[in-house]
PDB file of C-alpha atoms in Angstrom:
ATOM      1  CA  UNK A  28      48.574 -24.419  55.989  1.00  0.00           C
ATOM      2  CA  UNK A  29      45.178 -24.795  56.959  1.00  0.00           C
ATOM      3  CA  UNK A  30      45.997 -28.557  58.236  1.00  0.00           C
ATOM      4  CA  UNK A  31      48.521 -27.111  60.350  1.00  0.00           C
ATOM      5  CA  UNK A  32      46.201 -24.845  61.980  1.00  0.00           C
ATOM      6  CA  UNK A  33      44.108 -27.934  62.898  1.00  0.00           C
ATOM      7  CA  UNK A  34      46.991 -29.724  64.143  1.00  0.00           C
ATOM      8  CA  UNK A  35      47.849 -27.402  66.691  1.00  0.00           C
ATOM      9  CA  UNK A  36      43.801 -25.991  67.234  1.00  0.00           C
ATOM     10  CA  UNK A  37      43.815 -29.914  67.648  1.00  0.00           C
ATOM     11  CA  UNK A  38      46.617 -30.296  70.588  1.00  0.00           C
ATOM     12  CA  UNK A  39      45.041 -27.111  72.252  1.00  0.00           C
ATOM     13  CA  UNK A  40      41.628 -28.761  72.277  1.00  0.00           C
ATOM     14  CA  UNK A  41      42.988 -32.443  73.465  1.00  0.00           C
ATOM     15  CA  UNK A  42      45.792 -31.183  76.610  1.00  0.00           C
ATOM     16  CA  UNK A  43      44.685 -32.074  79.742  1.00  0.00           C
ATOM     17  CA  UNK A  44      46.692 -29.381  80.994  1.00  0.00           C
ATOM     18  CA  UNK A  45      48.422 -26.050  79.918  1.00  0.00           C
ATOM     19  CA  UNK A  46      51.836 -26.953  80.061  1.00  0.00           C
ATOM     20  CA  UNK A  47      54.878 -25.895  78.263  1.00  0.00           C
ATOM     21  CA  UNK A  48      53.723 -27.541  74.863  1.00  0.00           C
ATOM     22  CA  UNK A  49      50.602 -26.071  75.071  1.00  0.00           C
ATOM     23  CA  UNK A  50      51.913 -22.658  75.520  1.00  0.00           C
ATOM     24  CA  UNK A  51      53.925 -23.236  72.370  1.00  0.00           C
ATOM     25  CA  UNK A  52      50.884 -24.414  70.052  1.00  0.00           C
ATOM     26  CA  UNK A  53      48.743 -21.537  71.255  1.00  0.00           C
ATOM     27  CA  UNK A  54      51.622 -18.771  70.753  1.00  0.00           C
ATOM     28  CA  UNK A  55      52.415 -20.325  66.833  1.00  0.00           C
ATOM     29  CA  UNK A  56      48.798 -19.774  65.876  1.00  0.00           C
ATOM     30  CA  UNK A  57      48.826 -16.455  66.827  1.00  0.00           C
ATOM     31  CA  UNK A  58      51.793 -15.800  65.202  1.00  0.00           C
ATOM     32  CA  UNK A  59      51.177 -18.527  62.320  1.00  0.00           C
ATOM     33  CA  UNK A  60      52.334 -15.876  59.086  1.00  0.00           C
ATOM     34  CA  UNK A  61      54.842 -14.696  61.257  1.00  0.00           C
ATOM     35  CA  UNK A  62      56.580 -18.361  61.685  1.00  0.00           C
ATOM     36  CA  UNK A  63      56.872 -18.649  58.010  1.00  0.00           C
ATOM     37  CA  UNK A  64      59.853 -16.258  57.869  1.00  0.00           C
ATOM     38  CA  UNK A  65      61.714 -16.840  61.610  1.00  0.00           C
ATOM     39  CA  UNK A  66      64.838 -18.902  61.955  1.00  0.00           C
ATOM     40  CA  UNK A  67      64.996 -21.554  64.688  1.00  0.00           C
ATOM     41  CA  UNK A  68      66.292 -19.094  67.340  1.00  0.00           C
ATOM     42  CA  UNK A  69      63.623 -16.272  66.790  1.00  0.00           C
ATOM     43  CA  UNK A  70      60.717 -18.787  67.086  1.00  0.00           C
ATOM     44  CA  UNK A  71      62.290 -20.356  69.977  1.00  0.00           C
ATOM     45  CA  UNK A  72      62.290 -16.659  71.895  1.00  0.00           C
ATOM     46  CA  UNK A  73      59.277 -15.600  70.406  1.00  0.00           C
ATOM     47  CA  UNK A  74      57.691 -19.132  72.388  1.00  0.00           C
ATOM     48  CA  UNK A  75      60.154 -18.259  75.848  1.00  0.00           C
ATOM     49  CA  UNK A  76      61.116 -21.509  75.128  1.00  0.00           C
ATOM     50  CA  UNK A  77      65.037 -23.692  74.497  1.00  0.00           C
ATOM     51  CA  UNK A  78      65.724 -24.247  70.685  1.00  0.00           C
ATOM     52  CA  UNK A  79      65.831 -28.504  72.459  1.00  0.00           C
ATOM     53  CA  UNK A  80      62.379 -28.189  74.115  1.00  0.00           C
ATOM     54  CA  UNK A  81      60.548 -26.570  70.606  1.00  0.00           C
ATOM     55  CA  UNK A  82      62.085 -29.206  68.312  1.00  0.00           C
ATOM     56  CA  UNK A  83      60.713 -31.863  70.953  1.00  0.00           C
ATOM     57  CA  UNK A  84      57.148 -30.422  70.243  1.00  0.00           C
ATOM     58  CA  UNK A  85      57.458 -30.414  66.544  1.00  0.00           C
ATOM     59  CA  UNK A  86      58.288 -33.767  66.505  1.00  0.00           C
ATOM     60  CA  UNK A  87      55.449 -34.416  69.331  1.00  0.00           C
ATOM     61  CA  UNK A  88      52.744 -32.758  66.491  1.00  0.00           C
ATOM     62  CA  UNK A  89      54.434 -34.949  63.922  1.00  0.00           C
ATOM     63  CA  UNK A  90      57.029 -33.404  61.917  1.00  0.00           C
ATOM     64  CA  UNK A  91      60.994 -33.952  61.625  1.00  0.00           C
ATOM     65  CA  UNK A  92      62.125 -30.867  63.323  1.00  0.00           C
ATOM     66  CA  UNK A  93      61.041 -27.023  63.516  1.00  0.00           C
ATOM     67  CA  UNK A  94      62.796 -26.711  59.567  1.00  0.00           C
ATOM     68  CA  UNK A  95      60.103 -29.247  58.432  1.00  0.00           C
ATOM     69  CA  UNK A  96      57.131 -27.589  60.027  1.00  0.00           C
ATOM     70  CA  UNK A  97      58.562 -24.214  58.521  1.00  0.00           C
ATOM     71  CA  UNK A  98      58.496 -25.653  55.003  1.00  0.00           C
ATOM     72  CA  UNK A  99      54.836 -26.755  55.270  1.00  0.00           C
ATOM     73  CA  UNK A 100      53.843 -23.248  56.144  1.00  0.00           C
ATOM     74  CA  UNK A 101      55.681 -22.128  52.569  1.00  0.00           C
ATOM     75  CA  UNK A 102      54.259 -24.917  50.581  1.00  0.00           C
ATOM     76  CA  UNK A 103      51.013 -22.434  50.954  1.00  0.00           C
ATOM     77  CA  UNK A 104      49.326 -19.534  51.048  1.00  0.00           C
ATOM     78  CA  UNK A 105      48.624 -17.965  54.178  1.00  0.00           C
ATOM     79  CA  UNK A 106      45.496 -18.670  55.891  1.00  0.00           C
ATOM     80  CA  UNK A 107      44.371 -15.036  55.712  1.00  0.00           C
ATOM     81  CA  UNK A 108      45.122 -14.118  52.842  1.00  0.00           C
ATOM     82  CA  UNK A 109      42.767 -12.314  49.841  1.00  0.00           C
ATOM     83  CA  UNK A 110      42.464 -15.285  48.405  1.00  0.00           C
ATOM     84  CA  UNK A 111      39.792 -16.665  50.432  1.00  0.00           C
ATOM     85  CA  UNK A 112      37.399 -13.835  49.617  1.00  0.00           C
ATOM     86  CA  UNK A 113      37.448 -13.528  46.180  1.00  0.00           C
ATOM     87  CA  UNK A 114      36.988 -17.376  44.905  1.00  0.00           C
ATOM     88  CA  UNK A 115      34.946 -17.301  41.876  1.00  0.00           C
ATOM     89  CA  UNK A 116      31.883 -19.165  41.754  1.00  0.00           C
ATOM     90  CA  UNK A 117      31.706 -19.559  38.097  1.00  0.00           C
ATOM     91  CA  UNK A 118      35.143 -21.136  37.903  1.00  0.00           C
ATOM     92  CA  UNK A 119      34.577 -23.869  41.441  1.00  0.00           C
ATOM     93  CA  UNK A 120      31.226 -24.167  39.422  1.00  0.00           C
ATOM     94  CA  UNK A 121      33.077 -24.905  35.775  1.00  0.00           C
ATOM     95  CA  UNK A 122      35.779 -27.408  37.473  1.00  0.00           C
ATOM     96  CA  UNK A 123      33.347 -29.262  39.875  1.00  0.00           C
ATOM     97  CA  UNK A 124      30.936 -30.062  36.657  1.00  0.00           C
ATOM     98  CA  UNK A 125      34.705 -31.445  34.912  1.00  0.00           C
ATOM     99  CA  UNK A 126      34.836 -33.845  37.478  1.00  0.00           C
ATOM    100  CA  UNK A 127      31.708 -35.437  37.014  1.00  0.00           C
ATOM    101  CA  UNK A 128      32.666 -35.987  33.949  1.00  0.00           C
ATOM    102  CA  UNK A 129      35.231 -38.927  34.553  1.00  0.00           C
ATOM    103  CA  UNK A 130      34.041 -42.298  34.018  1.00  0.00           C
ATOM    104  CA  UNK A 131      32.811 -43.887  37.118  1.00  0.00           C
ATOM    105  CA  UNK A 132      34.585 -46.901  37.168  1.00  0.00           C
ATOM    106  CA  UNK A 133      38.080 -45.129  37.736  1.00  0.00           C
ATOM    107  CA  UNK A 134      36.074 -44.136  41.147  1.00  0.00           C
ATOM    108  CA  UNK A 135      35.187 -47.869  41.489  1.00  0.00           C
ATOM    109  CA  UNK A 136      39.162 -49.226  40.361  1.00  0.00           C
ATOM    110  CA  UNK A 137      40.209 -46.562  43.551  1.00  0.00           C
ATOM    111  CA  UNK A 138      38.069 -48.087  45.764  1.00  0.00           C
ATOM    112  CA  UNK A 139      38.531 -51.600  44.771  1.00  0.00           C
ATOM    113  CA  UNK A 140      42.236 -51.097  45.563  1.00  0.00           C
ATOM    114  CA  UNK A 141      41.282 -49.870  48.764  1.00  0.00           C
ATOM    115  CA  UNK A 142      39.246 -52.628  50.292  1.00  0.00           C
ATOM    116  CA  UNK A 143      42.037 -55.109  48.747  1.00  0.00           C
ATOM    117  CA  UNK A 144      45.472 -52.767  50.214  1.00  0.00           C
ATOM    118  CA  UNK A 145      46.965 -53.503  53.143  1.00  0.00           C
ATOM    119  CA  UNK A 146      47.974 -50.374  54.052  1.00  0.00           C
ATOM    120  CA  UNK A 147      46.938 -47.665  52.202  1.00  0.00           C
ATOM    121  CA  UNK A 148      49.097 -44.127  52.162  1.00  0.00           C
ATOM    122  CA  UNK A 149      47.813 -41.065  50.732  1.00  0.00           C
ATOM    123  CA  UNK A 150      50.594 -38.307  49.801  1.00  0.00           C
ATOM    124  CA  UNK A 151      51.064 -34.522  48.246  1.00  0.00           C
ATOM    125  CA  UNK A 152      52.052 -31.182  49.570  1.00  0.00           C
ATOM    126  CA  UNK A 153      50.658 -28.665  52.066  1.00  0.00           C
ATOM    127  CA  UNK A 154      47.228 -28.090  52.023  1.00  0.00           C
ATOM    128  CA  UNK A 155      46.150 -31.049  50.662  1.00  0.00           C
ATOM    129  CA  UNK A 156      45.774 -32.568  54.077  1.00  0.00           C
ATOM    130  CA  UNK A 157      42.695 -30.727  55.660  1.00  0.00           C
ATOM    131  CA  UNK A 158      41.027 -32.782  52.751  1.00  0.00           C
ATOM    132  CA  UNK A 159      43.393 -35.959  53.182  1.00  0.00           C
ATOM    133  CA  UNK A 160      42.428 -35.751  56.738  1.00  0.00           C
ATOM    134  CA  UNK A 161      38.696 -35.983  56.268  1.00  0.00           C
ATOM    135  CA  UNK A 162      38.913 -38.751  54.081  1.00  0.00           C
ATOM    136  CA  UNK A 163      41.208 -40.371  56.733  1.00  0.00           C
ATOM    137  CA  UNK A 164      38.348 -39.773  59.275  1.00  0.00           C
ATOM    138  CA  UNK A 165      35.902 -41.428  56.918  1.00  0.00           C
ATOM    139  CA  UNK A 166      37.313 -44.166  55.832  1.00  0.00           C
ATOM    140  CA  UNK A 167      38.241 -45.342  59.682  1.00  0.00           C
ATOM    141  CA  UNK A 168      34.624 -45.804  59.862  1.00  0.00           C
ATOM    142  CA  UNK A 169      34.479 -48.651  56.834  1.00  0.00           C
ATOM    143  CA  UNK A 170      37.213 -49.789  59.185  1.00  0.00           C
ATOM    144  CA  UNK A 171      40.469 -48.802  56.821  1.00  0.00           C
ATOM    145  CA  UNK A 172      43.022 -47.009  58.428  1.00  0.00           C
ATOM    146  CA  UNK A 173      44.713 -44.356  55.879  1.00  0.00           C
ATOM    147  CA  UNK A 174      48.150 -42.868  56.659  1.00  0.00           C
ATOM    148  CA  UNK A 175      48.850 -39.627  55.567  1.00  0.00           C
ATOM    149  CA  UNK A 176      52.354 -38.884  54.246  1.00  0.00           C
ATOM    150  CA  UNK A 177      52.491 -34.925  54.164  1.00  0.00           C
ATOM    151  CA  UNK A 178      55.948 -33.997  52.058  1.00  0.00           C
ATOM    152  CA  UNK A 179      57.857 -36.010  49.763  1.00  0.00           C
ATOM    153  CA  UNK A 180      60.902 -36.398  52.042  1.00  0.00           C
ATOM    154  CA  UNK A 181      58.844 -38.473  54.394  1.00  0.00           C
ATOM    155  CA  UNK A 182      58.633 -41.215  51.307  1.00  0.00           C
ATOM    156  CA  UNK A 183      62.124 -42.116  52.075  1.00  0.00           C
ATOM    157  CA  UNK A 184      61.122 -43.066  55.797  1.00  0.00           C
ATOM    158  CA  UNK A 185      58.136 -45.574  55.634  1.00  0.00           C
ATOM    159  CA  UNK A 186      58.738 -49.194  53.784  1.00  0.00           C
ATOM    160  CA  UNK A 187      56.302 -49.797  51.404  1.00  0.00           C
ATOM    161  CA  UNK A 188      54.849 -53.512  50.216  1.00  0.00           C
ATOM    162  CA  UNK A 189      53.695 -54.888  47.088  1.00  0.00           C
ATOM    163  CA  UNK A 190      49.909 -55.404  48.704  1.00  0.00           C
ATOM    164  CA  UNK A 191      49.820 -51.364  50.161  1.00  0.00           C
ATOM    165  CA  UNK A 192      48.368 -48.654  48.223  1.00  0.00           C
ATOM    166  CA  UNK A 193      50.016 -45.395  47.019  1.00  0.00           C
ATOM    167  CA  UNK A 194      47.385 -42.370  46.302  1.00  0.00           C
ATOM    168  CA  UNK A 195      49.507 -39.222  45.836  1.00  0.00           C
ATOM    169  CA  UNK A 196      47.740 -35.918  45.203  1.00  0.00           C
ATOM    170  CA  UNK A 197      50.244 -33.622  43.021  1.00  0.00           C
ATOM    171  CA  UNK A 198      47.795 -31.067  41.262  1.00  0.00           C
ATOM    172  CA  UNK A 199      50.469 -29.437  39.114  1.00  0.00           C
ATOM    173  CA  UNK A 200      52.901 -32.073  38.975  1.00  0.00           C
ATOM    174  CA  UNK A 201      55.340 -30.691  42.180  1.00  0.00           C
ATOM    175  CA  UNK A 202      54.962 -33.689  44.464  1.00  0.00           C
ATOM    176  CA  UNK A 203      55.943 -35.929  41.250  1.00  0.00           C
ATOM    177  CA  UNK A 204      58.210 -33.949  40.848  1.00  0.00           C
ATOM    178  CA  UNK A 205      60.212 -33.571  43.985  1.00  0.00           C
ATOM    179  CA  UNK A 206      59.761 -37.693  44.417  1.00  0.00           C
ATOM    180  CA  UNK A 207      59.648 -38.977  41.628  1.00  0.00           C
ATOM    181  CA  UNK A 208      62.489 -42.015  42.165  1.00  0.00           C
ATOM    182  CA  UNK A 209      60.486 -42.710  45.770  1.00  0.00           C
ATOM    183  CA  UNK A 210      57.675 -43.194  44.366  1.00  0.00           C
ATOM    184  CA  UNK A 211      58.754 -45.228  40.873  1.00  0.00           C
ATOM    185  CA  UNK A 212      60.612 -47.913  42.696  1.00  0.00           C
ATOM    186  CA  UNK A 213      56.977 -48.935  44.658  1.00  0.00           C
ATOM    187  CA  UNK A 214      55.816 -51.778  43.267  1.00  0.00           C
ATOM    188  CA  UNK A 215      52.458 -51.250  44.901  1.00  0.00           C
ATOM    189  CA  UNK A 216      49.093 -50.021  43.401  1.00  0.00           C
ATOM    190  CA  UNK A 217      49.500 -46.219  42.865  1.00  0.00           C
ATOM    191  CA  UNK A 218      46.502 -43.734  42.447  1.00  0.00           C
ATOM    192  CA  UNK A 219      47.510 -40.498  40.837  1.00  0.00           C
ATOM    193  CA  UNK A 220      44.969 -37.424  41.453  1.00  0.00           C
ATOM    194  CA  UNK A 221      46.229 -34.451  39.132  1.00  0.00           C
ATOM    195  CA  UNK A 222      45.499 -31.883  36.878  1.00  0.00           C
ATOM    196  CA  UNK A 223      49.051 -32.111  35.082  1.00  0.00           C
ATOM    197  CA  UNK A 224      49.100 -35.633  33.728  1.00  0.00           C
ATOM    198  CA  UNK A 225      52.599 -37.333  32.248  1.00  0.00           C
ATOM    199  CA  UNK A 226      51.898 -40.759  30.819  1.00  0.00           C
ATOM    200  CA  UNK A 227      56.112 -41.755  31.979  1.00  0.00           C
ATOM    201  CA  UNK A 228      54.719 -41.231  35.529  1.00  0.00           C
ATOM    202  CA  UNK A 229      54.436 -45.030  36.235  1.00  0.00           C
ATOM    203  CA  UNK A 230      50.267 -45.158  37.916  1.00  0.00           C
ATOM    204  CA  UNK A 231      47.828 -47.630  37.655  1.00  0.00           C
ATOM    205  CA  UNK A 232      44.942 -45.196  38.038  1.00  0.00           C
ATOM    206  CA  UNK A 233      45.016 -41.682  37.070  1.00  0.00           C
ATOM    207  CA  UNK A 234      42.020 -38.819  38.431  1.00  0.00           C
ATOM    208  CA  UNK A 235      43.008 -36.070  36.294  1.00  0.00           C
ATOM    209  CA  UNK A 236      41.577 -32.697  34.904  1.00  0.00           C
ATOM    210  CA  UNK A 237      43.345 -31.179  32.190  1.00  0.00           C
ATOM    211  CA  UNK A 238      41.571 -28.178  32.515  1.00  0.00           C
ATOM    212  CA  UNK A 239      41.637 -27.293  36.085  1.00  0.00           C
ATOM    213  CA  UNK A 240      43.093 -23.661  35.818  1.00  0.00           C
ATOM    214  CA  UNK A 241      41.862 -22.220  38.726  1.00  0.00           C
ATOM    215  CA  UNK A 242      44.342 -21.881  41.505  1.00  0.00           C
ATOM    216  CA  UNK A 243      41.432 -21.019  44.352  1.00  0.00           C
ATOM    217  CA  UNK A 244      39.559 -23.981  42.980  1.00  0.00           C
ATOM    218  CA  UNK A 245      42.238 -26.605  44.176  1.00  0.00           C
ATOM    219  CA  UNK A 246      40.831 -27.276  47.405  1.00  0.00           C
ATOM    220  CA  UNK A 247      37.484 -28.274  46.347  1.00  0.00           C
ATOM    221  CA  UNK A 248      38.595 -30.152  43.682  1.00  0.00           C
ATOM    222  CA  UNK A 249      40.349 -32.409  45.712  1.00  0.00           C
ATOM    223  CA  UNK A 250      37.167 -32.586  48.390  1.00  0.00           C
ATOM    224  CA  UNK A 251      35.388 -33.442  45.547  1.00  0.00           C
ATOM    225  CA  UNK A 252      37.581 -36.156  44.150  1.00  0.00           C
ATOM    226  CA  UNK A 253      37.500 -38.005  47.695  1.00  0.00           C
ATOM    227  CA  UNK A 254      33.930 -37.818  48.462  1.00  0.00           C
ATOM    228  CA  UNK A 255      33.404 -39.302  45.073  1.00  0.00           C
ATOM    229  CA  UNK A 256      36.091 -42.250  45.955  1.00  0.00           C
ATOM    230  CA  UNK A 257      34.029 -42.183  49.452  1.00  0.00           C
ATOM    231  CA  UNK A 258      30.891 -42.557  47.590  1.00  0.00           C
ATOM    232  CA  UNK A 259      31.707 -45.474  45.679  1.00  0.00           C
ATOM    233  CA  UNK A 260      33.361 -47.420  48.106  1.00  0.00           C
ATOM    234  CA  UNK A 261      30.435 -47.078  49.949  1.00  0.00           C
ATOM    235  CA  UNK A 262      28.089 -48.274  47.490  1.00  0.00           C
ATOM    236  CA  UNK A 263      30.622 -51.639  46.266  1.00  0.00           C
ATOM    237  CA  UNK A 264      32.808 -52.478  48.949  1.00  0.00           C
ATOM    238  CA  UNK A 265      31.555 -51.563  52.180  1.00  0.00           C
ATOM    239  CA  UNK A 266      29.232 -53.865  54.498  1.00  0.00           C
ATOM    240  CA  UNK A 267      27.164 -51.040  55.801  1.00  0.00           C
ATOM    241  CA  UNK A 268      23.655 -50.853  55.077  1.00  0.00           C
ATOM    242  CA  UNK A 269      22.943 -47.895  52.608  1.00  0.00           C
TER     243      UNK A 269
END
């Protein structure tokens, strides 16, 4: 959820002018838990807006149709929620050292296929992309441009090449799930960051932690897991001076 709130904090910040579509971003963050449970017709009154004229802003902000952006917001927890006070220390601590753990050169492989792919797409479910999106931003400096895919439906829409990269992000397996034949029949590279690991899942590359348990500790996990891809394509494939 939290990468919708920066897609619309994002259109707020970026309008020239308050218009209609503005008026609509602004009046879904306030009511962001709210949105989770309203059909098409109470979100559309609750904007003062045609059931037409919201679906045209949905698909403005990137998604399908107001039934797609709707499932996003479920894929997660609320932004508010208890959750983000009581993360435990010991266990972001315990997971974070597991990481450092895995053998460098899977870091280096990732990279490696990233400085050879074409185009590189980066996958998984809800929340996910506040972290996909900063290693989008990051990697558009070393002058690759990553495209963020941000539910498994979506698979269906893009073509995908033998020379492009696949990285899907599927801690506990539901992406895989959910896409499984999508993703199988691409015969591209294909980076697999997990905790939930099934060696008939067809990947060249695997980033996985078998004992990530902690539900709060997701997010950083998955920070963690790019900044260390960051890091080493930095250090091996990148021009820039270090």
């Amino acid at each position: 959820m939290q990468f919708i709130i920066y897609t619309l904090l994002n259109y707020l910040n970026c309008s020239i002018k308050h218009d209609t579509y503005y008026d609509i971003a602004r009046i879904l963050l306030v009511n962001i838990n709210r949105v989770r449970s309203l059909s098409l017709e109470q979100t559309a009154e609750m904007t003062n807006v045609s059931i037409s004229t919201l679906n045209r802003f949905f698909k403005r902000i990137g998604y399908y149709n107001f039934s797609t952006f709707r499932d996003m917001l479920n894929f997660s927890v609320p932004p508010f929620s208890d959750e983000m006070f009581t993360d435990n220390v010991d266990d972001i601590q315990s997971d974070l050292a597991a990481i450092e753990q895995i053998d460098a050169k899977y870091f280096d492989e990732v990279a490696k296929l990233i400085k050879n792919a074409k185009r590189i797409y980066v996958c998984g479910f809800g929340d996910f992309q506040y972290q996909a999106g900063y290693f989008q931003n990051v990697m558009l400096y070393y002058g690759k441009l990553i495209e963020i895919v941000s539910q498994y439906r979506d698979l269906n829409k893009i073509k995908i090449n033998d020379d492009d990269l696949l990285i899907v992000t599927s801690i506990g397996g539901r992406f895989i799930t959910n896409s499984f034949s999508y993703i199988n029949s691409f015969k591209c590279p294909k980076v697999l960051i997990t905790k939930a690991y099934d060696k008939s899942w067809n990947f060249d590359w695997v980033l996985a932690i078998n004992t990530l348990d902690h539900e709060s500790t997701r997010k950083y996990f998955i920070s963690r897991i790019f900044d260390k891809i960051l890091n080493s394509y930095h250090l091996n494939c990148s021009n820039i001076e270090q």
